[in-house]
mmCIF file of C-alpha atoms in Angstrom:
data_model
loop_
_atom_site.group_PDB
_atom_site.id
_atom_site.type_symbol
_atom_site.label_atom_id
_atom_site.label_comp_id
_atom_site.label_asym_id
_atom_site.label_seq_id
_atom_site.Cartn_x
_atom_site.Cartn_y
_atom_site.Cartn_z
ATOM 1 C CA MET A 797 54.505 -38.164 7.175
ATOM 2 C CA THR A 798 56.350 -40.640 4.846
ATOM 3 C CA SER A 799 58.486 -39.051 1.769
ATOM 4 C CA ILE A 800 56.740 -41.285 -0.468
ATOM 5 C CA ALA A 801 53.151 -39.803 -1.073
ATOM 6 C CA LEU A 802 51.244 -43.092 -2.056
ATOM 7 C CA THR A 803 48.112 -41.323 -3.865
ATOM 8 C CA GLN A 804 50.650 -40.051 -6.438
ATOM 9 C CA PHE A 805 50.057 -43.849 -7.512
ATOM 10 C CA SER A 806 46.437 -44.124 -7.736
ATOM 11 C CA HIS A 807 43.730 -43.139 -10.268
ATOM 12 C CA GLY A 808 41.271 -43.147 -7.156
ATOM 13 C CA GLY A 809 41.562 -43.541 -3.615
ATOM 14 C CA GLY A 810 39.542 -45.700 -0.922
ATOM 15 C CA CYS A 811 35.904 -46.260 -1.908
ATOM 16 C CA GLY A 812 35.752 -43.701 -4.257
ATOM 17 C CA CYS A 813 37.481 -46.271 -6.793
ATOM 18 C CA LYS A 814 34.705 -48.413 -6.599
ATOM 19 C CA ILE A 815 32.799 -49.315 -9.856
ATOM 20 C CA ALA A 816 30.384 -46.892 -10.829
ATOM 21 C CA PRO A 817 26.605 -48.224 -9.445
ATOM 22 C CA GLY A 818 25.135 -48.451 -12.638
ATOM 23 C CA LEU A 819 27.909 -50.200 -14.351
ATOM 24 C CA LEU A 820 28.455 -52.459 -11.640
ATOM 25 C CA ALA A 821 25.026 -53.327 -11.593
ATOM 26 C CA GLU A 822 25.194 -54.272 -15.480
ATOM 27 C CA ILE A 823 28.239 -56.267 -14.675
ATOM 28 C CA LEU A 824 26.387 -58.392 -12.199
ATOM 29 C CA SER A 825 23.288 -58.918 -14.193
ATOM 30 C CA ARG A 826 25.404 -60.773 -16.701
ATOM 31 C CA ALA A 827 27.303 -62.727 -14.442
ATOM 32 C CA PRO A 828 25.640 -66.493 -14.151
ATOM 33 C CA GLN A 829 23.983 -67.754 -11.166
ATOM 34 C CA GLY A 830 26.060 -69.891 -8.850
ATOM 35 C CA ILE A 831 25.086 -72.760 -6.639
ATOM 36 C CA VAL A 832 22.595 -71.485 -3.615
ATOM 37 C CA PRO A 833 22.232 -74.007 -0.752
ATOM 38 C CA PRO A 834 19.940 -73.753 1.395
ATOM 39 C CA GLU A 835 22.547 -72.787 4.419
ATOM 40 C CA LEU A 836 23.407 -69.583 2.576
ATOM 41 C CA MET A 837 21.417 -67.211 4.461
ATOM 42 C CA VAL A 838 22.443 -64.017 2.809
ATOM 43 C CA GLY A 839 24.398 -63.970 -0.783
ATOM 44 C CA LEU A 840 24.004 -61.519 -3.987
ATOM 45 C CA GLU A 841 20.371 -60.997 -3.700
ATOM 46 C CA THR A 842 20.350 -57.280 -1.943
ATOM 47 C CA SER A 843 23.668 -56.313 -2.500
ATOM 48 C CA ASP A 844 24.297 -56.763 1.249
ATOM 49 C CA ASP A 845 27.329 -55.872 2.911
ATOM 50 C CA ALA A 846 28.527 -59.704 3.377
ATOM 51 C CA ALA A 847 27.662 -63.308 2.603
ATOM 52 C CA VAL A 848 26.265 -65.116 5.569
ATOM 53 C CA TYR A 849 26.537 -68.933 5.896
ATOM 54 C CA ARG A 850 24.242 -70.938 8.631
ATOM 55 C CA LEU A 851 26.748 -73.437 10.634
ATOM 56 C CA ASN A 852 24.290 -74.545 12.765
ATOM 57 C CA ASP A 853 21.503 -73.570 14.958
ATOM 58 C CA ASN A 854 23.480 -70.980 17.105
ATOM 59 C CA GLN A 855 26.365 -69.894 14.521
ATOM 60 C CA ALA A 856 26.317 -68.529 11.291
ATOM 61 C CA LEU A 857 29.730 -67.475 9.098
ATOM 62 C CA VAL A 858 29.727 -63.978 8.169
ATOM 63 C CA ALA A 859 32.299 -63.412 5.184
ATOM 64 C CA THR A 860 33.283 -60.568 3.113
ATOM 65 C CA THR A 861 36.233 -58.861 1.527
ATOM 66 C CA ASP A 862 37.254 -55.259 0.503
ATOM 67 C CA PHE A 863 40.357 -53.421 -0.684
ATOM 68 C CA PHE A 864 41.290 -50.191 -2.551
ATOM 69 C CA THR A 865 44.236 -48.075 -3.465
ATOM 70 C CA PRO A 866 45.495 -45.116 -1.356
ATOM 71 C CA ILE A 867 43.167 -42.483 -0.037
ATOM 72 C CA VAL A 868 45.966 -40.904 2.315
ATOM 73 C CA ASP A 869 49.850 -40.683 1.422
ATOM 74 C CA ASP A 870 50.995 -42.065 4.786
ATOM 75 C CA PRO A 871 51.518 -46.175 4.644
ATOM 76 C CA ARG A 872 50.652 -46.860 8.078
ATOM 77 C CA ASP A 873 47.502 -44.602 8.015
ATOM 78 C CA PHE A 874 46.791 -46.331 4.773
ATOM 79 C CA GLY A 875 46.818 -49.641 6.143
ATOM 80 C CA ARG A 876 44.762 -48.635 9.078
ATOM 81 C CA ILE A 877 41.948 -46.748 7.231
ATOM 82 C CA ALA A 878 41.858 -49.878 4.756
ATOM 83 C CA ALA A 879 41.806 -52.482 7.731
ATOM 84 C CA THR A 880 38.877 -50.458 9.351
ATOM 85 C CA ASN A 881 36.656 -50.318 6.075
ATOM 86 C CA ALA A 882 36.938 -54.214 5.338
ATOM 87 C CA LEU A 883 35.820 -54.781 9.073
ATOM 88 C CA SER A 884 33.362 -52.687 8.905
ATOM 89 C CA ASP A 885 30.914 -54.987 6.708
ATOM 90 C CA ILE A 886 31.606 -57.558 9.476
ATOM 91 C CA TYR A 887 30.021 -55.497 12.184
ATOM 92 C CA ALA A 888 27.264 -54.176 9.495
ATOM 93 C CA MET A 889 25.517 -57.496 9.839
ATOM 94 C CA GLY A 890 25.644 -57.374 13.157
ATOM 95 C CA ALA A 891 28.413 -60.026 13.463
ATOM 96 C CA THR A 892 31.817 -60.513 15.725
ATOM 97 C CA PRO A 893 35.054 -60.576 13.681
ATOM 98 C CA ILE A 894 37.166 -63.803 14.494
ATOM 99 C CA MET A 895 39.792 -63.590 11.902
ATOM 100 C CA ALA A 896 40.991 -61.757 8.488
ATOM 101 C CA LEU A 897 43.523 -62.296 5.709
ATOM 102 C CA ALA A 898 45.628 -59.875 4.005
ATOM 103 C CA LEU A 899 45.291 -58.478 0.397
ATOM 104 C CA VAL A 900 48.311 -56.862 -0.946
ATOM 105 C CA GLY A 901 49.226 -55.639 -4.132
ATOM 106 C CA MET A 902 52.009 -53.232 -4.660
ATOM 107 C CA PRO A 903 54.362 -51.567 -7.449
ATOM 108 C CA ILE A 904 57.510 -53.572 -5.795
ATOM 109 C CA ALA A 905 59.935 -51.361 -8.202
ATOM 110 C CA LYS A 906 58.480 -48.160 -6.735
ATOM 111 C CA LEU A 907 57.854 -48.985 -3.351
ATOM 112 C CA SER A 908 60.418 -50.218 -0.664
ATOM 113 C CA PRO A 909 60.098 -53.061 1.685
ATOM 114 C CA ASP A 910 59.846 -50.570 4.348
ATOM 115 C CA VAL A 911 57.008 -48.604 2.759
ATOM 116 C CA ILE A 912 55.038 -51.766 2.305
ATOM 117 C CA ALA A 913 55.953 -53.106 5.755
ATOM 118 C CA GLN A 914 54.447 -50.066 7.439
ATOM 119 C CA VAL A 915 50.896 -50.879 5.445
ATOM 120 C CA LEU A 916 50.738 -53.997 6.606
ATOM 121 C CA ALA A 917 51.597 -52.690 9.850
ATOM 122 C CA GLY A 918 48.698 -50.483 9.792
ATOM 123 C CA GLY A 919 46.477 -53.071 8.962
ATOM 124 C CA ALA A 920 47.739 -55.330 12.104
ATOM 125 C CA GLU A 921 47.190 -52.515 14.392
ATOM 126 C CA VAL A 922 43.578 -52.517 13.757
ATOM 127 C CA CYS A 923 42.817 -56.007 13.849
ATOM 128 C CA ARG A 924 44.809 -55.941 17.251
ATOM 129 C CA GLU A 925 42.532 -53.626 18.507
ATOM 130 C CA ALA A 926 39.682 -55.621 16.914
ATOM 131 C CA GLY A 927 40.973 -58.367 18.955
ATOM 132 C CA ILE A 928 41.581 -61.106 15.851
ATOM 133 C CA PRO A 929 44.866 -62.256 13.753
ATOM 134 C CA ILE A 930 45.628 -61.737 10.323
ATOM 135 C CA ALA A 931 45.886 -65.560 10.011
ATOM 136 C CA GLY A 932 47.517 -65.079 6.254
ATOM 137 C CA GLY A 933 46.768 -63.495 2.770
ATOM 138 C CA HIS A 934 47.978 -63.162 -0.789
ATOM 139 C CA SER A 935 50.162 -60.602 -2.314
ATOM 140 C CA ILE A 936 51.302 -59.518 -5.942
ATOM 141 C CA ASP A 937 53.356 -57.130 -7.961
ATOM 142 C CA LEU A 938 50.827 -54.606 -9.245
ATOM 143 C CA LEU A 939 50.846 -50.975 -10.950
ATOM 144 C CA GLU A 940 49.154 -49.312 -8.204
ATOM 145 C CA PRO A 941 48.974 -50.194 -4.503
ATOM 146 C CA ILE A 942 46.196 -51.955 -3.051
ATOM 147 C CA TYR A 943 45.373 -53.272 0.474
ATOM 148 C CA GLY A 944 42.386 -54.735 1.985
ATOM 149 C CA LEU A 945 41.227 -57.993 3.632
ATOM 150 C CA VAL A 946 39.306 -60.788 3.723
ATOM 151 C CA ALA A 947 37.229 -60.372 6.974
ATOM 152 C CA LEU A 948 35.407 -63.311 9.000
ATOM 153 C CA GLY A 949 32.860 -63.360 11.493
ATOM 154 C CA LEU A 950 30.116 -65.397 13.685
ATOM 155 C CA VAL A 951 26.734 -64.251 14.610
ATOM 156 C CA HIS A 952 23.740 -66.364 15.894
ATOM 157 C CA PRO A 953 21.230 -66.807 12.946
ATOM 158 C CA ASP A 954 18.887 -64.914 14.719
ATOM 159 C CA ARG A 955 20.766 -61.928 14.501
ATOM 160 C CA VAL A 956 21.598 -61.323 11.179
ATOM 161 C CA ARG A 957 20.904 -57.517 10.196
ATOM 162 C CA ARG A 958 20.381 -56.951 6.703
ATOM 163 C CA ASN A 959 20.129 -54.240 4.425
ATOM 164 C CA ALA A 960 16.415 -55.603 3.355
ATOM 165 C CA GLY A 961 14.740 -55.753 6.786
ATOM 166 C CA GLY A 962 13.451 -52.346 7.274
ATOM 167 C CA ARG A 963 9.630 -51.701 8.168
ATOM 168 C CA VAL A 964 7.532 -48.559 7.230
ATOM 169 C CA GLY A 965 7.805 -46.091 9.821
ATOM 170 C CA ASP A 966 11.415 -46.932 10.827
ATOM 171 C CA ALA A 967 13.755 -44.234 11.812
ATOM 172 C CA LEU A 968 17.034 -43.785 10.101
ATOM 173 C CA VAL A 969 20.183 -43.261 12.537
ATOM 174 C CA LEU A 970 23.513 -42.612 11.205
ATOM 175 C CA GLY A 971 26.993 -43.128 12.817
ATOM 176 C CA LYS A 972 29.455 -40.884 11.392
ATOM 177 C CA PRO A 973 29.186 -37.778 9.672
ATOM 178 C CA LEU A 974 29.726 -37.510 5.833
ATOM 179 C CA GLY A 975 32.623 -35.811 4.172
ATOM 180 C CA VAL A 976 35.577 -38.216 4.034
ATOM 181 C CA GLY A 977 35.801 -38.487 0.210
ATOM 182 C CA ILE A 978 35.816 -34.756 -0.353
ATOM 183 C CA LEU A 979 38.618 -34.410 2.286
ATOM 184 C CA SER A 980 40.568 -37.033 0.326
ATOM 185 C CA ALA A 981 39.898 -35.078 -2.898
ATOM 186 C CA ALA A 982 41.101 -31.760 -0.785
ATOM 187 C CA LEU A 983 44.040 -33.575 -0.033
ATOM 188 C CA LYS A 984 45.105 -34.944 -3.084
ATOM 189 C CA LYS A 985 44.869 -31.286 -4.099
ATOM 190 C CA GLY A 986 47.151 -30.076 -1.476
ATOM 191 C CA LEU A 987 44.646 -28.094 0.280
ATOM 192 C CA LEU A 988 44.078 -30.378 3.350
ATOM 193 C CA GLY A 989 45.489 -28.988 6.659
ATOM 194 C CA GLU A 990 46.450 -30.660 9.533
ATOM 195 C CA THR A 991 43.119 -30.297 10.989
ATOM 196 C CA GLY A 992 41.035 -31.529 8.452
ATOM 197 C CA TYR A 993 43.425 -34.653 8.156
ATOM 198 C CA ALA A 994 43.150 -35.223 11.866
ATOM 199 C CA GLN A 995 39.270 -35.491 11.095
ATOM 200 C CA MET A 996 39.795 -37.438 8.106
ATOM 201 C CA LEU A 997 41.954 -40.326 10.254
ATOM 202 C CA ARG A 998 39.796 -40.226 13.422
ATOM 203 C CA HIS A 999 36.666 -41.019 11.016
ATOM 204 C CA THR A 1000 38.260 -43.452 8.738
ATOM 205 C CA THR A 1001 40.198 -45.566 11.568
ATOM 206 C CA GLN A 1002 37.022 -45.816 13.920
ATOM 207 C CA LEU A 1003 35.830 -49.322 14.123
ATOM 208 C CA ASN A 1004 32.013 -49.698 13.758
ATOM 209 C CA ARG A 1005 32.338 -52.575 16.354
ATOM 210 C CA VAL A 1006 29.027 -50.792 17.934
ATOM 211 C CA GLY A 1007 27.057 -53.189 15.127
ATOM 212 C CA ILE A 1008 27.599 -55.907 17.786
ATOM 213 C CA THR A 1009 25.495 -54.294 19.901
ATOM 214 C CA LEU A 1010 22.982 -53.119 17.635
ATOM 215 C CA GLY A 1011 22.595 -56.779 16.171
ATOM 216 C CA SER A 1012 21.337 -57.811 19.739
ATOM 217 C CA LEU A 1013 18.632 -55.218 20.033
ATOM 218 C CA PRO A 1014 15.296 -56.558 19.032
ATOM 219 C CA GLY A 1015 13.863 -53.029 17.621
ATOM 220 C CA VAL A 1016 16.886 -52.929 14.817
ATOM 221 C CA HIS A 1017 15.573 -54.487 11.786
ATOM 222 C CA ALA A 1018 18.219 -53.441 8.951
ATOM 223 C CA MET A 1019 21.589 -52.076 8.904
ATOM 224 C CA THR A 1020 24.242 -51.255 6.318
ATOM 225 C CA ASP A 1021 27.232 -48.915 6.230
ATOM 226 C CA VAL A 1022 27.499 -46.103 4.152
ATOM 227 C CA THR A 1023 30.700 -46.250 1.949
ATOM 228 C CA GLY A 1024 31.511 -46.036 -1.777
ATOM 229 C CA PHE A 1025 27.835 -45.191 -2.810
ATOM 230 C CA GLY A 1026 27.350 -42.600 -0.503
ATOM 231 C CA LEU A 1027 24.654 -41.966 1.739
ATOM 232 C CA ALA A 1028 22.024 -41.897 -0.913
ATOM 233 C CA GLY A 1029 23.269 -44.800 -2.659
ATOM 234 C CA HIS A 1030 23.412 -47.238 0.406
ATOM 235 C CA LEU A 1031 20.016 -45.945 1.708
ATOM 236 C CA LEU A 1032 18.570 -46.755 -1.564
ATOM 237 C CA GLU A 1033 19.912 -50.127 -1.469
ATOM 238 C CA ILE A 1034 17.961 -50.405 2.180
ATOM 239 C CA CYS A 1035 14.836 -49.017 0.207
ATOM 240 C CA ARG A 1036 15.034 -51.154 -2.227
ATOM 241 C CA GLY A 1037 16.100 -54.725 -0.285
ATOM 242 C CA SER A 1038 12.750 -53.770 1.859
ATOM 243 C CA LYS A 1039 10.669 -52.499 -0.722
ATOM 244 C CA LEU A 1040 10.298 -49.099 0.921
ATOM 245 C CA SER A 1041 11.173 -45.632 0.175
ATOM 246 C CA ALA A 1042 12.658 -43.156 2.591
ATOM 247 C CA ARG A 1043 12.435 -39.384 3.836
ATOM 248 C CA VAL A 1044 15.540 -37.860 5.147
ATOM 249 C CA THR A 1045 15.932 -34.379 6.842
ATOM 250 C CA LEU A 1046 19.359 -32.564 5.431
ATOM 251 C CA ALA A 1047 19.245 -30.190 8.388
ATOM 252 C CA GLN A 1048 19.664 -33.777 10.742
ATOM 253 C CA VAL A 1049 22.676 -35.360 8.382
ATOM 254 C CA PRO A 1050 25.858 -35.041 10.182
ATOM 255 C CA LEU A 1051 28.614 -33.395 8.078
ATOM 256 C CA ILE A 1052 32.470 -32.984 9.096
ATOM 257 C CA THR A 1053 32.736 -29.233 8.986
ATOM 258 C CA GLU A 1054 35.967 -28.925 6.908
ATOM 259 C CA ALA A 1055 34.100 -30.921 4.057
ATOM 260 C CA VAL A 1056 31.364 -28.562 3.967
ATOM 261 C CA THR A 1057 33.465 -25.960 3.070
ATOM 262 C CA PHE A 1058 35.261 -27.435 0.771
ATOM 263 C CA ALA A 1059 32.217 -28.727 -1.099
ATOM 264 C CA ARG A 1060 30.759 -25.412 -1.065
ATOM 265 C CA ASP A 1061 34.077 -24.280 -3.083
ATOM 266 C CA GLY A 1062 33.239 -27.299 -5.555
ATOM 267 C CA ILE A 1063 36.116 -29.436 -4.509
ATOM 268 C CA VAL A 1064 34.616 -33.093 -4.415
ATOM 269 C CA THR A 1065 35.370 -36.655 -5.779
ATOM 270 C CA GLY A 1066 34.842 -37.629 -9.301
ATOM 271 C CA ALA A 1067 32.779 -40.446 -7.912
ATOM 272 C CA SER A 1068 29.830 -38.629 -6.102
ATOM 273 C CA GLY A 1069 29.312 -37.201 -9.654
ATOM 274 C CA ARG A 1070 28.755 -40.862 -10.835
ATOM 275 C CA ASN A 1071 26.971 -41.700 -7.987
ATOM 276 C CA TRP A 1072 24.521 -39.500 -8.815
ATOM 277 C CA ALA A 1073 23.994 -39.978 -12.396
ATOM 278 C CA ALA A 1074 23.232 -43.703 -10.969
ATOM 279 C CA HIS A 1075 20.833 -42.783 -8.279
ATOM 280 C CA GLY A 1076 19.706 -39.172 -8.965
ATOM 281 C CA ASP A 1077 16.451 -39.798 -10.740
ATOM 282 C CA LEU A 1078 15.316 -41.886 -8.000
ATOM 283 C CA VAL A 1079 15.932 -38.603 -5.525
ATOM 284 C CA ASP A 1080 13.341 -35.707 -4.622
ATOM 285 C CA TRP A 1081 15.878 -33.175 -4.382
ATOM 286 C CA PRO A 1082 14.506 -29.503 -2.864
ATOM 287 C CA ALA A 1083 15.485 -26.367 -4.551
ATOM 288 C CA ASP A 1084 16.801 -24.626 -1.902
ATOM 289 C CA ALA A 1085 19.155 -27.386 -0.239
ATOM 290 C CA PRO A 1086 22.601 -25.795 0.860
ATOM 291 C CA PRO A 1087 25.163 -25.196 -1.631
ATOM 292 C CA GLY A 1088 27.671 -28.469 -2.078
ATOM 293 C CA MET A 1089 25.124 -30.693 0.117
ATOM 294 C CA GLN A 1090 24.061 -32.697 -3.199
ATOM 295 C CA ALA A 1091 27.929 -33.589 -3.308
ATOM 296 C CA LEU A 1092 27.996 -34.352 0.472
ATOM 297 C CA VAL A 1093 25.112 -36.878 0.165
ATOM 298 C CA SER A 1094 26.622 -38.708 -2.688
ATOM 299 C CA ASP A 1095 30.028 -38.101 -1.528
ATOM 300 C CA PRO A 1096 32.222 -42.014 -1.290
ATOM 301 C CA GLN A 1097 32.672 -42.785 2.384
ATOM 302 C CA THR A 1098 35.411 -44.536 2.900
ATOM 303 C CA SER A 1099 35.048 -46.616 6.134
ATOM 304 C CA GLY A 1100 31.713 -44.733 6.473
ATOM 305 C CA GLY A 1101 29.287 -45.192 9.373
ATOM 306 C CA LEU A 1102 26.526 -47.526 10.087
ATOM 307 C CA LEU A 1103 22.840 -46.651 8.902
ATOM 308 C CA VAL A 1104 20.328 -48.198 11.160
ATOM 309 C CA SER A 1105 16.772 -48.767 10.344
ATOM 310 C CA CYS A 1106 14.938 -49.171 13.467
ATOM 311 C CA ALA A 1107 11.693 -49.180 15.128
ATOM 312 C CA PRO A 1108 11.059 -45.206 16.609
ATOM 313 C CA ASP A 1109 10.929 -46.706 20.240
ATOM 314 C CA ALA A 1110 14.280 -47.947 20.201
ATOM 315 C CA VAL A 1111 15.748 -44.835 18.538
ATOM 316 C CA GLN A 1112 17.188 -43.829 21.943
ATOM 317 C CA ASP A 1113 18.932 -46.913 22.604
ATOM 318 C CA VAL A 1114 20.068 -47.150 19.455
ATOM 319 C CA LEU A 1115 21.829 -43.466 19.893
ATOM 320 C CA ALA A 1116 22.635 -44.523 23.300
ATOM 321 C CA ALA A 1117 24.794 -47.595 22.048
ATOM 322 C CA PHE A 1118 26.257 -45.033 19.431
ATOM 323 C CA ARG A 1119 27.081 -42.693 22.153
ATOM 324 C CA HIS A 1120 28.492 -45.693 24.554
ATOM 325 C CA GLU A 1121 31.170 -46.531 21.285
ATOM 326 C CA GLY A 1122 32.537 -42.941 20.906
ATOM 327 C CA PHE A 1123 30.207 -41.920 18.021
ATOM 328 C CA GLY A 1124 29.511 -38.447 19.097
ATOM 329 C CA GLN A 1125 28.007 -37.178 15.988
ATOM 330 C CA ALA A 1126 25.467 -40.275 15.281
ATOM 331 C CA ALA A 1127 22.080 -38.582 14.687
ATOM 332 C CA LEU A 1128 18.461 -39.394 13.607
ATOM 333 C CA VAL A 1129 18.305 -38.453 10.110
ATOM 334 C CA GLY A 1130 15.117 -39.513 8.710
ATOM 335 C CA GLU A 1131 12.418 -42.227 8.289
ATOM 336 C CA LEU A 1132 11.211 -45.335 6.088
ATOM 337 C CA THR A 1133 8.071 -44.602 3.994
ATOM 338 C CA GLU A 1134 5.745 -46.545 2.246
ATOM 339 C CA ALA A 1135 6.823 -46.977 -1.452
ATOM 340 C CA ASP A 1136 4.706 -45.827 -4.531
ATOM 341 C CA PRO A 1137 3.863 -48.926 -6.289
ATOM 342 C CA SER A 1138 4.214 -47.309 -9.516
ATOM 343 C CA ALA A 1139 7.552 -45.574 -9.034
ATOM 344 C CA GLY A 1140 9.093 -48.235 -6.759
ATOM 345 C CA SER A 1141 11.918 -46.969 -3.996
ATOM 346 C CA ARG A 1142 13.045 -43.429 -3.875
ATOM 347 C CA ILE A 1143 14.375 -40.852 -1.391
ATOM 348 C CA ALA A 1144 12.723 -37.391 -0.330
ATOM 349 C CA PHE A 1145 15.616 -35.332 0.902
ATOM 350 C CA ALA A 1146 14.111 -31.991 2.624
#
């Protein structure tokens, strides 16, 4: 670990520093409509993970950007986590990344060139693992450290996997366990031990490249990654985009063991409360849910897992793809259901 604690410079870390869902929706509702060319396959309409632009009959360009303030103190680990998280949006669309640009904002008077270089090195390390170059970028002097990527990828137009293609009866499979945001809260309070930190780092730096394989499976109808709005928030995006509802079995949701303990003790992020305030009225919550579980399903995940909506007969293929790529805790967590026309999209946890 470095002697510089990066989290001391940030008011919130990782995807937990995203603008709250309700406020973001209000801001976007007031933004003017831009040009929408016919080649734009995916834009702002369903809050998808990336934009998709058709280049020709065989190729579509996938473009996204993601950056945030430090979720950990170690600069190299911060860079690795931020880069992994940014590339996840490419994989969530079923695409293969081809190139990235770095986005860097650092308090130059407070951080040494060596520390900043370690952040960049961490990001470059992940991009090498993904097989792509960081071909440029932009940097500014800023009060809080931020780092992330503009990521570009390619996919066949027929293999684009949106968050809006779910079908009634589809199974829901989650690739990574929940609890990263809670571990980050424990870290900032000085409560996270070496084992917990190792778990946090393992999950946040595991590339979601399995999305490429999942996008090629005909039984996969919709896909997204679970990040700053938590499982409930991102599942609601699938439901709204697909005009459906969902049912989730809490006992089947994979969780990080250390995070469960912290959640029971009330150690959670402020963002989980903001997330619940934004979508809690659209959730049917069981009275006998385990303590801390509400915070876990609304916990902001940094570099979280892929959430897949697939035909029931494709579940084993989806789980096999996850297992092959090292996602040992991937699990079937629920299903998509008909939405009540009068109530709209909802999630029923049981």
